[in-house]
Short mmCIF file of C-alpha atoms in Angstrom, two decimals:
data_model
loop_
_atom_site.label_atom_id
_atom_site.label_comp_id
_atom_site.label_asym_id
_atom_site.label_seq_id
_atom_site.Cartn_x
_atom_site.Cartn_y
_atom_site.Cartn_z
CA MET Z 8 -96.11 -155.46 107.13
CA THR Z 9 -92.85 -155.23 109.02
CA LYS Z 10 -91.39 -158.04 111.06
CA GLY Z 11 -91.96 -157.71 114.76
CA PRO Z 12 -89.66 -155.19 116.44
CA ALA Z 13 -86.50 -156.62 118.01
CA TRP Z 14 -86.96 -154.43 121.08
CA ARG Z 15 -89.50 -152.25 122.83
CA ASP Z 16 -89.29 -149.40 125.30
CA ASP Z 17 -91.54 -146.68 126.62
CA ALA Z 18 -91.33 -143.02 127.62
CA ASP Z 19 -93.55 -140.09 128.40
CA VAL Z 20 -91.91 -137.84 125.82
CA VAL Z 21 -89.69 -138.76 122.85
CA VAL Z 22 -87.63 -135.92 121.35
CA ILE Z 23 -86.15 -136.40 117.87
CA GLY Z 24 -83.10 -134.17 117.51
CA MET Z 25 -80.62 -132.55 119.88
CA GLY Z 26 -80.03 -129.02 118.64
CA VAL Z 27 -81.32 -125.93 120.43
CA ALA Z 28 -85.02 -126.75 120.03
CA GLY Z 29 -84.63 -130.44 120.82
CA LEU Z 30 -82.59 -130.05 123.98
CA ALA Z 31 -84.60 -127.04 125.16
CA ALA Z 32 -87.72 -129.17 124.75
CA ALA Z 33 -86.20 -132.24 126.37
CA LEU Z 34 -84.94 -130.30 129.39
CA ALA Z 35 -88.29 -128.57 129.85
CA ALA Z 36 -90.14 -131.89 129.73
CA HIS Z 37 -87.63 -133.50 132.09
CA ARG Z 38 -87.94 -130.63 134.56
CA ALA Z 39 -91.72 -131.05 134.40
CA GLY Z 40 -91.32 -134.61 135.63
CA SER Z 41 -91.55 -136.58 132.38
CA ARG Z 42 -89.47 -139.60 131.43
CA VAL Z 43 -87.76 -138.27 128.31
CA VAL Z 44 -85.86 -140.13 125.60
CA VAL Z 45 -83.85 -138.08 123.08
CA LEU Z 46 -83.06 -139.77 119.77
CA ASN Z 47 -80.03 -138.71 117.73
CA LYS Z 48 -79.55 -140.38 114.35
CA ALA Z 49 -75.81 -139.65 114.29
CA THR Z 50 -73.46 -142.04 116.05
CA GLN Z 51 -71.67 -139.13 117.70
CA THR Z 52 -72.98 -136.04 119.47
CA ARG Z 53 -70.39 -133.36 118.72
CA GLY Z 54 -70.78 -131.04 115.73
CA VAL Z 55 -73.91 -132.74 114.36
CA THR Z 56 -76.44 -129.93 114.82
CA ALA Z 57 -77.06 -126.72 112.91
CA THR Z 58 -77.10 -124.98 116.29
CA HIS Z 59 -73.44 -125.82 116.79
CA TYR Z 60 -72.49 -123.95 113.59
CA ALA Z 61 -74.62 -120.84 114.17
CA GLN Z 62 -72.32 -117.83 114.27
CA GLY Z 63 -74.14 -114.51 114.52
CA GLY Z 64 -76.13 -114.68 117.74
CA ILE Z 65 -79.58 -114.47 119.29
CA ALA Z 66 -81.84 -111.52 118.48
CA VAL Z 67 -83.41 -110.45 121.77
CA VAL Z 68 -84.78 -107.24 123.26
CA LEU Z 69 -82.81 -106.49 126.41
CA PRO Z 70 -84.48 -104.60 129.26
CA ASP Z 71 -81.65 -102.03 129.49
CA ASN Z 72 -81.27 -101.35 125.76
CA ASP Z 73 -82.68 -98.60 123.52
CA ASP Z 74 -84.90 -101.22 121.89
CA SER Z 75 -88.47 -102.46 122.19
CA ILE Z 76 -90.57 -105.53 121.50
CA GLU Z 77 -92.50 -103.46 118.97
CA ALA Z 78 -89.33 -102.55 117.05
CA HIS Z 79 -88.14 -106.16 116.94
CA VAL Z 80 -91.58 -107.30 115.81
CA ALA Z 81 -91.68 -104.61 113.12
CA ASP Z 82 -88.30 -105.71 111.75
CA THR Z 83 -89.41 -109.36 111.75
CA LEU Z 84 -92.64 -108.54 109.92
CA ALA Z 85 -90.80 -106.43 107.35
CA ALA Z 86 -88.39 -109.27 106.59
CA GLY Z 87 -91.25 -111.78 106.45
CA ALA Z 88 -92.81 -109.95 103.47
CA GLY Z 89 -96.45 -110.29 104.47
CA LEU Z 90 -96.48 -113.94 105.53
CA CYS Z 91 -95.67 -113.70 109.24
CA ASP Z 92 -98.36 -114.39 111.81
CA THR Z 93 -98.24 -111.14 113.79
CA ASP Z 94 -99.58 -112.70 116.98
CA ALA Z 95 -96.97 -115.46 116.79
CA VAL Z 96 -94.18 -112.95 116.29
CA TYR Z 97 -95.28 -110.91 119.31
CA SER Z 98 -95.57 -114.05 121.42
CA ILE Z 99 -92.11 -115.40 120.57
CA VAL Z 100 -90.24 -112.09 120.57
CA GLY Z 101 -91.88 -111.09 123.84
CA ASP Z 102 -90.67 -114.29 125.52
CA GLY Z 103 -87.12 -114.01 124.21
CA TYR Z 104 -85.37 -112.39 127.14
CA ARG Z 105 -86.84 -114.89 129.60
CA ALA Z 106 -85.66 -117.80 127.45
CA VAL Z 107 -82.15 -116.38 127.05
CA ALA Z 108 -81.94 -115.65 130.78
CA GLU Z 109 -82.93 -119.26 131.47
CA LEU Z 110 -80.12 -120.40 129.19
CA VAL Z 111 -77.70 -118.21 131.15
CA GLY Z 112 -79.01 -119.91 134.27
CA ASP Z 113 -77.88 -123.19 132.71
CA GLY Z 114 -74.39 -121.75 132.27
CA ALA Z 115 -74.31 -119.89 128.93
CA ARG Z 116 -71.78 -117.06 128.76
CA PHE Z 117 -72.35 -114.21 126.31
CA ASP Z 118 -69.79 -111.59 125.31
CA GLU Z 119 -69.88 -108.45 127.42
CA ALA Z 120 -69.28 -104.83 126.41
CA MET Z 121 -68.47 -104.18 130.07
CA PRO Z 122 -68.86 -106.29 133.20
CA GLY Z 123 -72.51 -107.20 133.66
CA ARG Z 124 -73.66 -105.80 130.30
CA TRP Z 125 -73.93 -107.96 127.20
CA ASP Z 126 -72.41 -106.71 123.97
CA VAL Z 127 -74.91 -106.43 121.14
CA THR Z 128 -74.37 -106.21 117.41
CA ARG Z 129 -76.58 -105.48 114.43
CA GLU Z 130 -77.35 -107.71 111.48
CA GLY Z 131 -79.23 -107.40 108.20
CA GLY Z 132 -82.85 -106.28 108.51
CA HIS Z 133 -82.48 -105.10 112.12
CA SER Z 134 -83.09 -101.45 112.95
CA ARG Z 135 -81.30 -101.76 116.30
CA ARG Z 136 -78.25 -103.43 117.78
CA ARG Z 137 -79.98 -106.32 119.56
CA VAL Z 138 -78.02 -109.47 118.69
CA VAL Z 139 -76.23 -111.00 121.68
CA HIS Z 140 -73.29 -113.24 120.86
CA ALA Z 141 -70.70 -115.52 122.41
CA GLY Z 142 -67.07 -116.21 121.57
CA GLY Z 143 -67.22 -113.43 119.00
CA ASP Z 144 -68.86 -115.49 116.26
CA ALA Z 145 -69.32 -118.82 118.03
CA THR Z 146 -72.74 -118.25 119.58
CA GLY Z 147 -74.20 -121.53 118.39
CA ALA Z 148 -71.29 -123.50 119.81
CA GLU Z 149 -71.83 -121.85 123.20
CA VAL Z 150 -75.58 -122.53 123.11
CA GLN Z 151 -74.93 -126.15 122.18
CA ARG Z 152 -72.24 -126.52 124.86
CA THR Z 153 -74.61 -125.18 127.50
CA LEU Z 154 -77.49 -127.42 126.48
CA ASP Z 155 -75.24 -130.46 126.12
CA LYS Z 156 -73.94 -129.94 129.65
CA ALA Z 157 -77.42 -129.42 131.08
CA GLY Z 158 -78.62 -132.40 129.05
CA ARG Z 159 -76.34 -134.87 130.80
CA VAL Z 160 -79.34 -135.73 132.95
CA LEU Z 161 -81.23 -136.90 129.86
CA ASP Z 162 -81.48 -140.33 128.22
CA ILE Z 163 -79.84 -139.53 124.87
CA ARG Z 164 -79.51 -142.40 122.38
CA SER Z 165 -77.22 -142.02 119.39
CA GLY Z 166 -77.43 -144.02 116.18
CA HIS Z 167 -81.24 -144.15 116.41
CA VAL Z 168 -83.03 -143.32 113.13
CA VAL Z 169 -86.77 -142.68 113.43
CA LEU Z 170 -88.69 -144.34 110.60
CA LEU Z 171 -92.26 -143.42 111.57
CA VAL Z 172 -94.26 -141.49 114.12
CA LEU Z 173 -96.86 -144.01 115.28
CA HIS Z 174 -100.43 -142.99 115.97
CA ASP Z 175 -103.95 -144.31 116.14
CA ASP Z 176 -107.06 -142.51 114.97
CA ALA Z 177 -106.88 -140.05 117.84
CA ALA Z 178 -103.31 -139.36 118.95
CA VAL Z 179 -99.63 -140.24 118.95
CA THR Z 180 -98.64 -143.67 120.31
CA GLY Z 181 -94.87 -143.68 119.81
CA VAL Z 182 -92.10 -144.04 117.24
CA LEU Z 183 -90.63 -146.80 115.09
CA VAL Z 184 -86.83 -146.71 115.29
CA SER Z 185 -83.90 -148.31 113.49
CA SER Z 186 -81.06 -148.67 115.99
CA PRO Z 187 -77.80 -150.58 116.52
CA ASP Z 188 -79.97 -153.22 118.25
CA GLY Z 189 -82.30 -153.56 115.28
CA LEU Z 190 -85.81 -152.35 114.64
CA GLY Z 191 -87.57 -151.13 117.76
CA VAL Z 192 -90.63 -149.32 119.06
CA ILE Z 193 -90.74 -146.71 121.79
CA THR Z 194 -94.30 -146.18 122.97
CA ALA Z 195 -95.03 -142.65 124.16
CA PRO Z 196 -98.02 -140.31 124.30
CA SER Z 197 -95.92 -137.29 123.24
CA VAL Z 198 -93.35 -136.94 120.44
CA ILE Z 199 -91.45 -133.76 119.57
CA LEU Z 200 -89.93 -133.25 116.12
CA ALA Z 201 -86.77 -131.13 116.40
CA THR Z 202 -84.93 -132.50 113.38
CA GLY Z 203 -83.70 -129.23 111.87
CA GLY Z 204 -83.79 -128.24 108.23
CA LEU Z 205 -83.35 -129.57 104.71
CA GLY Z 206 -80.23 -127.84 103.41
CA HIS Z 207 -78.88 -131.04 101.86
CA LEU Z 208 -81.50 -130.76 99.16
CA TYR Z 209 -78.74 -128.67 97.55
CA SER Z 210 -75.21 -129.39 96.45
CA ALA Z 211 -73.74 -126.80 98.82
CA THR Z 212 -75.19 -125.66 102.12
CA THR Z 213 -74.22 -124.21 105.47
CA ASN Z 214 -76.13 -127.06 107.16
CA PRO Z 215 -74.56 -130.11 108.83
CA ASN Z 216 -74.89 -133.53 107.23
CA GLY Z 217 -78.02 -134.44 109.18
CA SER Z 218 -80.16 -131.65 107.70
CA THR Z 219 -82.08 -133.89 105.32
CA GLY Z 220 -85.74 -132.99 105.87
CA ASP Z 221 -86.47 -135.98 108.12
CA GLY Z 222 -89.03 -134.17 110.26
CA ILE Z 223 -90.90 -132.93 107.19
CA ALA Z 224 -91.21 -136.50 105.93
CA LEU Z 225 -92.23 -137.88 109.34
CA ALA Z 226 -94.97 -135.26 109.65
CA LEU Z 227 -96.27 -135.86 106.13
CA TRP Z 228 -96.35 -139.61 106.70
CA ALA Z 229 -98.34 -138.95 109.89
CA GLY Z 230 -100.94 -137.10 107.81
CA LEU Z 231 -99.94 -133.59 108.87
CA PRO Z 232 -99.64 -130.49 106.69
CA VAL Z 233 -96.48 -128.54 106.00
CA SER Z 234 -96.47 -124.95 104.82
CA ASP Z 235 -94.22 -122.27 103.32
CA LEU Z 236 -91.54 -124.78 102.26
CA GLU Z 237 -90.88 -122.83 99.08
CA PHE Z 238 -89.25 -120.16 101.24
CA ILE Z 239 -85.75 -121.55 101.55
CA GLN Z 240 -83.39 -118.88 102.73
CA PHE Z 241 -80.08 -118.70 100.91
CA HIS Z 242 -77.57 -117.02 103.17
CA PRO Z 243 -75.87 -114.30 101.13
CA THR Z 244 -72.36 -115.07 102.34
CA MET Z 245 -71.29 -118.71 102.32
CA LEU Z 246 -67.54 -119.22 101.89
CA TYR Z 247 -66.75 -120.03 98.28
CA THR Z 248 -64.21 -122.71 97.45
CA ALA Z 249 -63.61 -123.85 93.89
CA ASN Z 250 -64.28 -127.55 94.49
CA GLY Z 251 -66.40 -127.44 97.64
CA GLY Z 252 -69.70 -129.26 97.95
CA GLY Z 253 -71.63 -130.46 100.98
CA ARG Z 254 -71.44 -128.32 104.11
CA ARG Z 255 -69.52 -125.10 103.62
CA PRO Z 256 -68.64 -122.54 106.29
CA LEU Z 257 -70.98 -119.64 106.88
CA ILE Z 258 -69.55 -116.12 106.86
CA THR Z 259 -71.68 -114.46 109.50
CA GLU Z 260 -73.91 -111.50 108.73
CA ALA Z 261 -72.47 -109.79 111.80
CA LEU Z 262 -69.40 -108.93 109.71
CA ARG Z 263 -71.58 -106.60 107.66
CA GLY Z 264 -73.10 -105.30 110.87
CA GLU Z 265 -69.59 -104.23 111.88
CA GLY Z 266 -68.79 -102.60 108.52
CA ALA Z 267 -67.74 -105.28 106.00
CA ILE Z 268 -68.85 -104.49 102.44
CA LEU Z 269 -69.99 -106.64 99.52
CA LEU Z 270 -68.14 -106.17 96.25
CA ASP Z 271 -67.99 -107.81 92.85
CA SER Z 272 -64.73 -108.83 91.17
CA GLN Z 273 -64.27 -105.29 89.84
CA GLY Z 274 -64.61 -103.72 93.28
CA ASN Z 275 -68.12 -102.39 92.68
CA SER Z 276 -70.78 -102.40 95.39
CA ILE Z 277 -73.36 -105.14 94.87
CA THR Z 278 -76.21 -103.61 96.87
CA ALA Z 279 -75.84 -99.90 96.04
CA GLY Z 280 -79.19 -98.69 94.73
CA VAL Z 281 -80.84 -102.05 95.44
CA HIS Z 282 -82.19 -101.35 98.93
CA PRO Z 283 -82.08 -98.41 101.37
CA MET Z 284 -80.26 -100.57 103.94
CA GLY Z 285 -77.54 -101.50 101.44
CA ASP Z 286 -75.41 -104.42 102.61
CA LEU Z 287 -77.61 -104.69 105.72
CA ALA Z 288 -80.78 -105.32 103.72
CA PRO Z 289 -82.75 -108.49 104.55
CA ARG Z 290 -81.13 -111.71 103.46
CA ASP Z 291 -83.40 -112.39 100.50
CA VAL Z 292 -82.57 -108.99 99.01
CA VAL Z 293 -78.82 -109.40 99.43
CA ALA Z 294 -78.74 -113.02 98.21
CA ALA Z 295 -80.78 -112.11 95.12
CA ALA Z 296 -78.52 -109.12 94.40
CA ILE Z 297 -75.41 -111.29 94.58
CA ASP Z 298 -77.02 -113.99 92.41
CA ALA Z 299 -78.03 -111.40 89.80
CA ARG Z 300 -74.56 -109.84 89.74
CA LEU Z 301 -72.88 -113.22 89.30
CA LYS Z 302 -75.19 -114.10 86.43
CA ALA Z 303 -74.53 -110.71 84.81
CA THR Z 304 -70.74 -110.91 85.11
CA GLY Z 305 -70.21 -114.64 84.76
CA ASP Z 306 -68.04 -114.58 87.89
CA ARG Z 307 -68.03 -117.66 90.12
CA CYS Z 308 -68.08 -115.68 93.36
CA ALA Z 309 -68.43 -112.24 94.90
CA TYR Z 310 -66.38 -110.82 97.78
CA LEU Z 311 -66.93 -109.60 101.31
CA ASP Z 312 -64.27 -107.07 102.28
CA ALA Z 313 -63.84 -107.12 106.04
CA ARG Z 314 -60.35 -105.64 106.13
CA GLY Z 315 -61.62 -102.40 107.65
CA ILE Z 316 -63.01 -104.07 110.80
CA PRO Z 317 -60.71 -103.33 113.77
CA GLY Z 318 -59.63 -106.46 115.61
CA LEU Z 319 -61.21 -108.74 113.03
CA GLU Z 320 -59.39 -111.88 114.17
CA ALA Z 321 -60.34 -111.41 117.82
CA ARG Z 322 -63.95 -110.45 117.13
CA PHE Z 323 -64.58 -113.15 114.51
CA PRO Z 324 -62.29 -116.09 115.32
CA THR Z 325 -64.55 -118.71 113.74
CA VAL Z 326 -64.73 -116.91 110.40
CA THR Z 327 -61.00 -116.18 110.47
CA ALA Z 328 -60.16 -119.83 111.09
CA ALA Z 329 -62.53 -121.08 108.37
CA CYS Z 330 -61.04 -118.65 105.85
CA ARG Z 331 -57.47 -119.55 106.71
CA ASN Z 332 -58.28 -123.23 106.44
CA ALA Z 333 -59.33 -122.44 102.86
CA GLY Z 334 -56.12 -120.49 102.20
CA ILE Z 335 -57.62 -117.00 102.62
CA ASP Z 336 -56.47 -114.41 105.15
CA PRO Z 337 -59.50 -112.15 105.79
CA VAL Z 338 -57.30 -109.61 107.58
CA ARG Z 339 -55.48 -108.99 104.29
CA GLN Z 340 -57.80 -110.29 101.57
CA PRO Z 341 -61.48 -109.95 100.63
CA ILE Z 342 -63.39 -113.17 101.39
CA PRO Z 343 -64.82 -115.01 98.35
CA ILE Z 344 -68.51 -115.75 98.94
CA VAL Z 345 -71.65 -117.09 97.23
CA PRO Z 346 -75.23 -117.49 98.46
CA GLY Z 347 -75.80 -120.91 100.02
CA ALA Z 348 -78.83 -122.92 101.15
CA HIS Z 349 -79.16 -122.03 104.80
CA TYR Z 350 -82.60 -122.13 106.42
CA SER Z 351 -86.10 -123.42 105.78
CA CYS Z 352 -88.55 -120.66 106.74
CA GLY Z 353 -91.48 -123.08 106.49
CA GLY Z 354 -92.11 -126.49 107.95
CA VAL Z 355 -94.60 -128.54 109.93
CA VAL Z 356 -97.58 -126.36 110.83
CA THR Z 357 -97.72 -125.67 114.59
CA ASP Z 358 -98.90 -123.07 117.04
CA VAL Z 359 -96.47 -121.08 119.20
CA TYR Z 360 -96.34 -123.98 121.69
CA GLY Z 361 -95.22 -126.45 119.04
CA GLN Z 362 -98.56 -128.27 118.88
CA THR Z 363 -99.49 -129.82 115.52
CA GLU Z 364 -103.01 -130.85 114.57
CA LEU Z 365 -102.28 -134.42 115.77
CA PRO Z 366 -102.65 -134.60 119.57
CA GLY Z 367 -99.35 -135.53 121.18
CA LEU Z 368 -97.18 -134.54 118.22
CA TYR Z 369 -95.16 -131.34 118.54
CA ALA Z 370 -92.51 -129.66 116.39
CA ALA Z 371 -90.01 -126.95 117.26
CA GLY Z 372 -87.08 -125.18 115.66
CA GLU Z 373 -86.34 -125.12 111.95
CA VAL Z 374 -88.58 -128.10 111.19
CA ALA Z 375 -91.64 -126.17 112.38
CA ARG Z 376 -93.66 -123.39 110.85
CA THR Z 377 -95.09 -121.22 113.64
CA GLY Z 378 -95.65 -118.13 111.48
CA MET Z 379 -92.63 -116.43 113.04
CA HIS Z 380 -90.52 -116.21 109.88
CA GLY Z 381 -93.04 -115.75 107.09
CA ALA Z 382 -91.44 -115.53 103.66
CA ASN Z 383 -87.96 -114.73 104.95
CA ARG Z 384 -86.41 -115.21 108.39
CA LEU Z 385 -84.86 -112.18 110.05
CA ALA Z 386 -81.22 -112.78 111.01
CA SER Z 387 -80.63 -114.38 114.43
CA ASN Z 388 -84.32 -115.10 115.02
CA SER Z 389 -83.70 -118.85 114.64
CA LEU Z 390 -81.93 -119.52 117.95
CA LEU Z 391 -84.52 -117.26 119.56
CA GLU Z 392 -87.41 -119.32 118.20
CA GLY Z 393 -85.68 -122.59 119.04
CA LEU Z 394 -85.21 -121.61 122.67
CA VAL Z 395 -88.69 -120.17 123.15
CA VAL Z 396 -90.81 -122.70 121.25
CA GLY Z 397 -88.58 -125.63 122.17
CA GLY Z 398 -89.07 -124.91 125.86
CA ARG Z 399 -92.80 -124.38 125.41
CA ALA Z 400 -93.19 -127.59 123.40
CA GLY Z 401 -91.38 -129.57 126.09
CA LYS Z 402 -93.73 -128.29 128.79
CA ALA Z 403 -96.79 -128.87 126.61
CA ALA Z 404 -95.66 -132.40 125.70
CA ALA Z 405 -95.11 -133.24 129.36
CA ALA Z 406 -98.55 -131.96 130.28
CA HIS Z 407 -100.15 -133.94 127.44
CA ALA Z 408 -98.35 -137.09 128.58
CA VAL Z 409 -99.88 -136.70 132.05
CA ARG Z 410 -103.37 -136.23 130.61
CA ALA Z 411 -103.13 -138.99 128.04
CA GLY Z 412 -101.21 -141.63 129.97
CA ARG Z 413 -99.16 -144.34 128.28
CA PRO Z 414 -100.75 -145.72 125.09
CA ASP Z 415 -102.71 -148.95 125.42
CA GLY Z 416 -101.51 -152.00 123.53
CA LEU Z 417 -98.41 -152.53 121.45
CA PRO Z 418 -98.50 -150.89 118.01
CA ARG Z 419 -97.53 -153.03 115.03
CA PRO Z 420 -96.34 -150.52 112.46
CA GLU Z 421 -96.53 -150.87 108.72
CA LEU Z 422 -93.88 -149.40 106.45
CA ALA Z 423 -94.99 -147.96 103.14
CA VAL Z 424 -93.16 -148.43 99.86
CA HIS Z 425 -91.06 -145.32 99.29
CA THR Z 426 -89.27 -143.81 96.31
CA ALA Z 427 -86.08 -141.79 96.24
CA LEU Z 428 -83.59 -140.26 93.85
CA GLN Z 429 -79.89 -140.73 94.34
CA ARG Z 430 -78.73 -137.86 96.53
CA GLY Z 431 -76.21 -136.34 94.13
CA GLU Z 432 -78.75 -136.40 91.30
CA LEU Z 433 -81.38 -134.75 93.50
CA GLN Z 434 -79.01 -132.08 94.78
CA GLN Z 435 -77.85 -131.20 91.28
CA ALA Z 436 -81.44 -130.86 90.08
CA MET Z 437 -82.56 -128.77 93.06
CA SER Z 438 -79.51 -126.51 92.75
CA ARG Z 439 -80.31 -125.99 89.07
CA ASP Z 440 -84.09 -125.55 89.25
CA ALA Z 441 -85.07 -124.49 92.80
CA SER Z 442 -82.25 -122.26 93.98
CA VAL Z 443 -82.14 -118.50 94.62
CA GLU Z 444 -84.24 -117.86 91.50
CA ARG Z 445 -86.73 -120.29 89.96
CA ASP Z 446 -89.00 -120.38 86.91
CA ALA Z 447 -91.90 -122.52 85.78
CA VAL Z 448 -89.89 -124.43 83.18
CA GLY Z 449 -87.26 -125.51 85.68
CA LEU Z 450 -89.76 -126.36 88.40
CA GLU Z 451 -91.89 -128.44 86.03
CA ARG Z 452 -88.78 -130.30 84.87
CA LEU Z 453 -87.90 -130.91 88.52
CA ALA Z 454 -91.43 -132.15 89.31
CA GLU Z 455 -91.29 -134.65 86.44
CA MET Z 456 -87.93 -135.93 87.61
CA LEU Z 457 -89.21 -136.40 91.17
CA CYS Z 458 -92.30 -138.25 89.92
CA ALA Z 459 -90.01 -140.76 88.19
CA ALA Z 460 -87.97 -141.55 91.31
CA PRO Z 461 -87.46 -145.32 91.71
CA VAL Z 462 -88.57 -147.42 94.67
CA ARG Z 463 -86.08 -147.46 97.55
CA ALA Z 464 -86.10 -149.50 100.75
CA ALA Z 465 -85.76 -147.22 103.77
CA MET Z 466 -83.98 -148.92 106.64
CA SER Z 467 -80.42 -147.57 106.74
CA ARG Z 468 -79.80 -143.97 107.74
CA ARG Z 469 -78.65 -143.08 104.21
CA ASP Z 470 -81.74 -144.61 102.61
CA VAL Z 471 -84.11 -142.96 105.09
CA GLU Z 472 -82.45 -139.60 104.45
CA ASP Z 473 -82.68 -139.98 100.66
CA VAL Z 474 -86.38 -140.89 100.91
CA ALA Z 475 -86.98 -137.90 103.19
CA LEU Z 476 -85.06 -135.54 100.90
CA THR Z 477 -87.03 -136.71 97.87
CA LEU Z 478 -90.36 -136.24 99.64
CA ALA Z 479 -89.29 -132.81 100.94
CA ALA Z 480 -88.21 -131.87 97.41
CA ARG Z 481 -91.67 -132.80 96.11
CA ALA Z 482 -93.27 -130.54 98.70
CA VAL Z 483 -90.89 -127.65 97.97
CA THR Z 484 -91.43 -127.99 94.23
CA ALA Z 485 -95.22 -128.17 94.45
CA ALA Z 486 -95.36 -125.08 96.64
CA ALA Z 487 -92.86 -123.17 94.47
CA LEU Z 488 -94.83 -123.92 91.31
CA ALA Z 489 -98.02 -122.67 92.94
CA ARG Z 490 -96.43 -119.42 94.11
CA ILE Z 491 -96.54 -117.41 90.92
CA GLU Z 492 -94.95 -114.33 92.48
CA SER Z 493 -91.69 -113.18 94.02
CA ARG Z 494 -92.03 -112.78 97.77
CA GLY Z 495 -89.41 -112.89 100.50
CA CYS Z 496 -86.74 -115.45 99.70
CA HIS Z 497 -88.85 -117.02 96.91
CA HIS Z 498 -87.85 -115.41 93.61
CA ARG Z 499 -89.62 -116.32 90.36
CA ALA Z 500 -87.87 -115.13 87.21
CA GLU Z 501 -91.23 -114.50 85.51
CA PHE Z 502 -92.24 -112.09 88.29
CA PRO Z 503 -89.14 -109.99 89.04
CA SER Z 504 -90.92 -107.31 91.09
CA PRO Z 505 -91.68 -108.23 94.72
CA ALA Z 506 -95.35 -108.96 95.34
CA THR Z 507 -97.28 -106.17 97.04
CA GLU Z 508 -100.68 -107.82 97.53
CA PRO Z 509 -101.53 -109.59 100.83
CA GLY Z 510 -99.65 -112.82 101.40
CA ARG Z 511 -101.14 -116.30 101.25
CA SER Z 512 -99.66 -119.56 102.51
CA ALA Z 513 -100.13 -122.98 100.95
CA LEU Z 514 -100.61 -126.22 102.85
CA VAL Z 515 -99.03 -129.38 101.42
CA ARG Z 516 -100.13 -132.85 102.47
CA LEU Z 517 -99.19 -136.37 101.45
CA ALA Z 518 -101.27 -137.93 98.70
CA ALA Z 519 -102.89 -141.35 99.08
CA ASP Z 520 -99.95 -143.22 97.52
CA GLY Z 521 -97.61 -142.16 100.33
CA ASN Z 522 -95.09 -140.53 97.99
CA ALA Z 523 -96.75 -137.79 95.95
CA VAL Z 524 -97.93 -134.58 97.59
CA GLN Z 525 -101.04 -132.50 97.08
CA LEU Z 526 -101.42 -128.77 97.50
CA GLU Z 527 -104.38 -127.31 99.32
CA ALA Z 528 -105.82 -123.95 98.35
CA LEU Z 529 -103.74 -120.94 99.25
CA ALA Z 530 -105.06 -119.40 102.46
CA ALA Z 531 -104.83 -115.78 103.51
CA VAL Z 532 -102.45 -115.12 106.39
CA GLY Z 533 -103.79 -113.98 109.74
#
């Protein structure tokens, strides 16, 4: 039993996270009349979200383009390798233009091909040029800037680490928070998880430091299922540096959309003969091809040659700056790259409005699994989903808060005993045994290591993150062991050919001890 909280507060809607999904949700709930509190575990607000670092753009069907909802849906389903929920894809893609237009109404400025007409580019897996972008390759920064500015009306609290989502037998009642003022409780009938991904399960990732699987752990502790966590997308082109760990710069897929080519150290194409779309194949295909070539040659990196792109520096200023900071001039030199942990295609199971199976608890963005991404997310569908489902979740949470009213009584939370590996040890093991390609031997070794994790108190941000990472790793490992096939961005060495039979998704829940996980039977999609 915990000591009594040092402080208490209340709200209609609590949002955990302040990236695209979190702020879209918070603004929607605020505009619906709710009292909203946004919790940010970092002590600062700038540069802490994955949204901020997103480069490529937002995939959206424009009304005046030679595109269609059906074409975008078809591309998304093809990338998802049989695990997308078709109805969810139609719902989210079909609402994309409205959501982007609303963002423009809040002040977002996208690059234009001519006055009044957005420029669009093409990325891997897309059959059309439909990706809108800002600042060349700084789309995420523009989305974050816009939402941050609009979010000045919100009650945003930094340095607040959520320890538990509180609930009774029927619904959400609030959150337990560690803050600069001590342990506290915010009572609320609606809580929205928008905590982002889990890239820091690995030694090197494109994700910011806060991407530690917190929302996955909070959902599991609340008794909710997660699904498709084995499908961790490794972006094919993360900037390679000889001694770089932690967050590394992404080299946007849009470079390949504009003509950059992937080469090995001998100047040979990496994707020739691998896929009909070549360097613009879906991300799982390209990442696996690079990984295989590096294993075959023993090289430490491959190369992306963007020297043939006219106006490279002006079109891709973010990439150019990141390369030059690492001592590489992409105008004159091929860019050294490796695949890097980038995006969790699975997450907390929700519908397309962010609703989980626990009334009052919602999830949106990378932490959620709506069925949009299936076994492999299509490029630039992440900001799209964050805007659409984030906004929907905010409206739904506000409506639930009106129906439910403020929770009765003052919850007295209990903290379980948690276990956690040291972060460096966990990251090394996950990078070895659960990376681009996995096998049963490595996954079983990883599972044994996770089972032996020692007890760890979870009060500081670092401790909470390590506990969350360890629990997320257990869920990833259990699901990966059960998936005895290669599908989407999950590659099993024992099954080198991509699966062709209908896809099935696994649900993972927390076991009775509060640390282990249990896998439910694989269920057919759709």
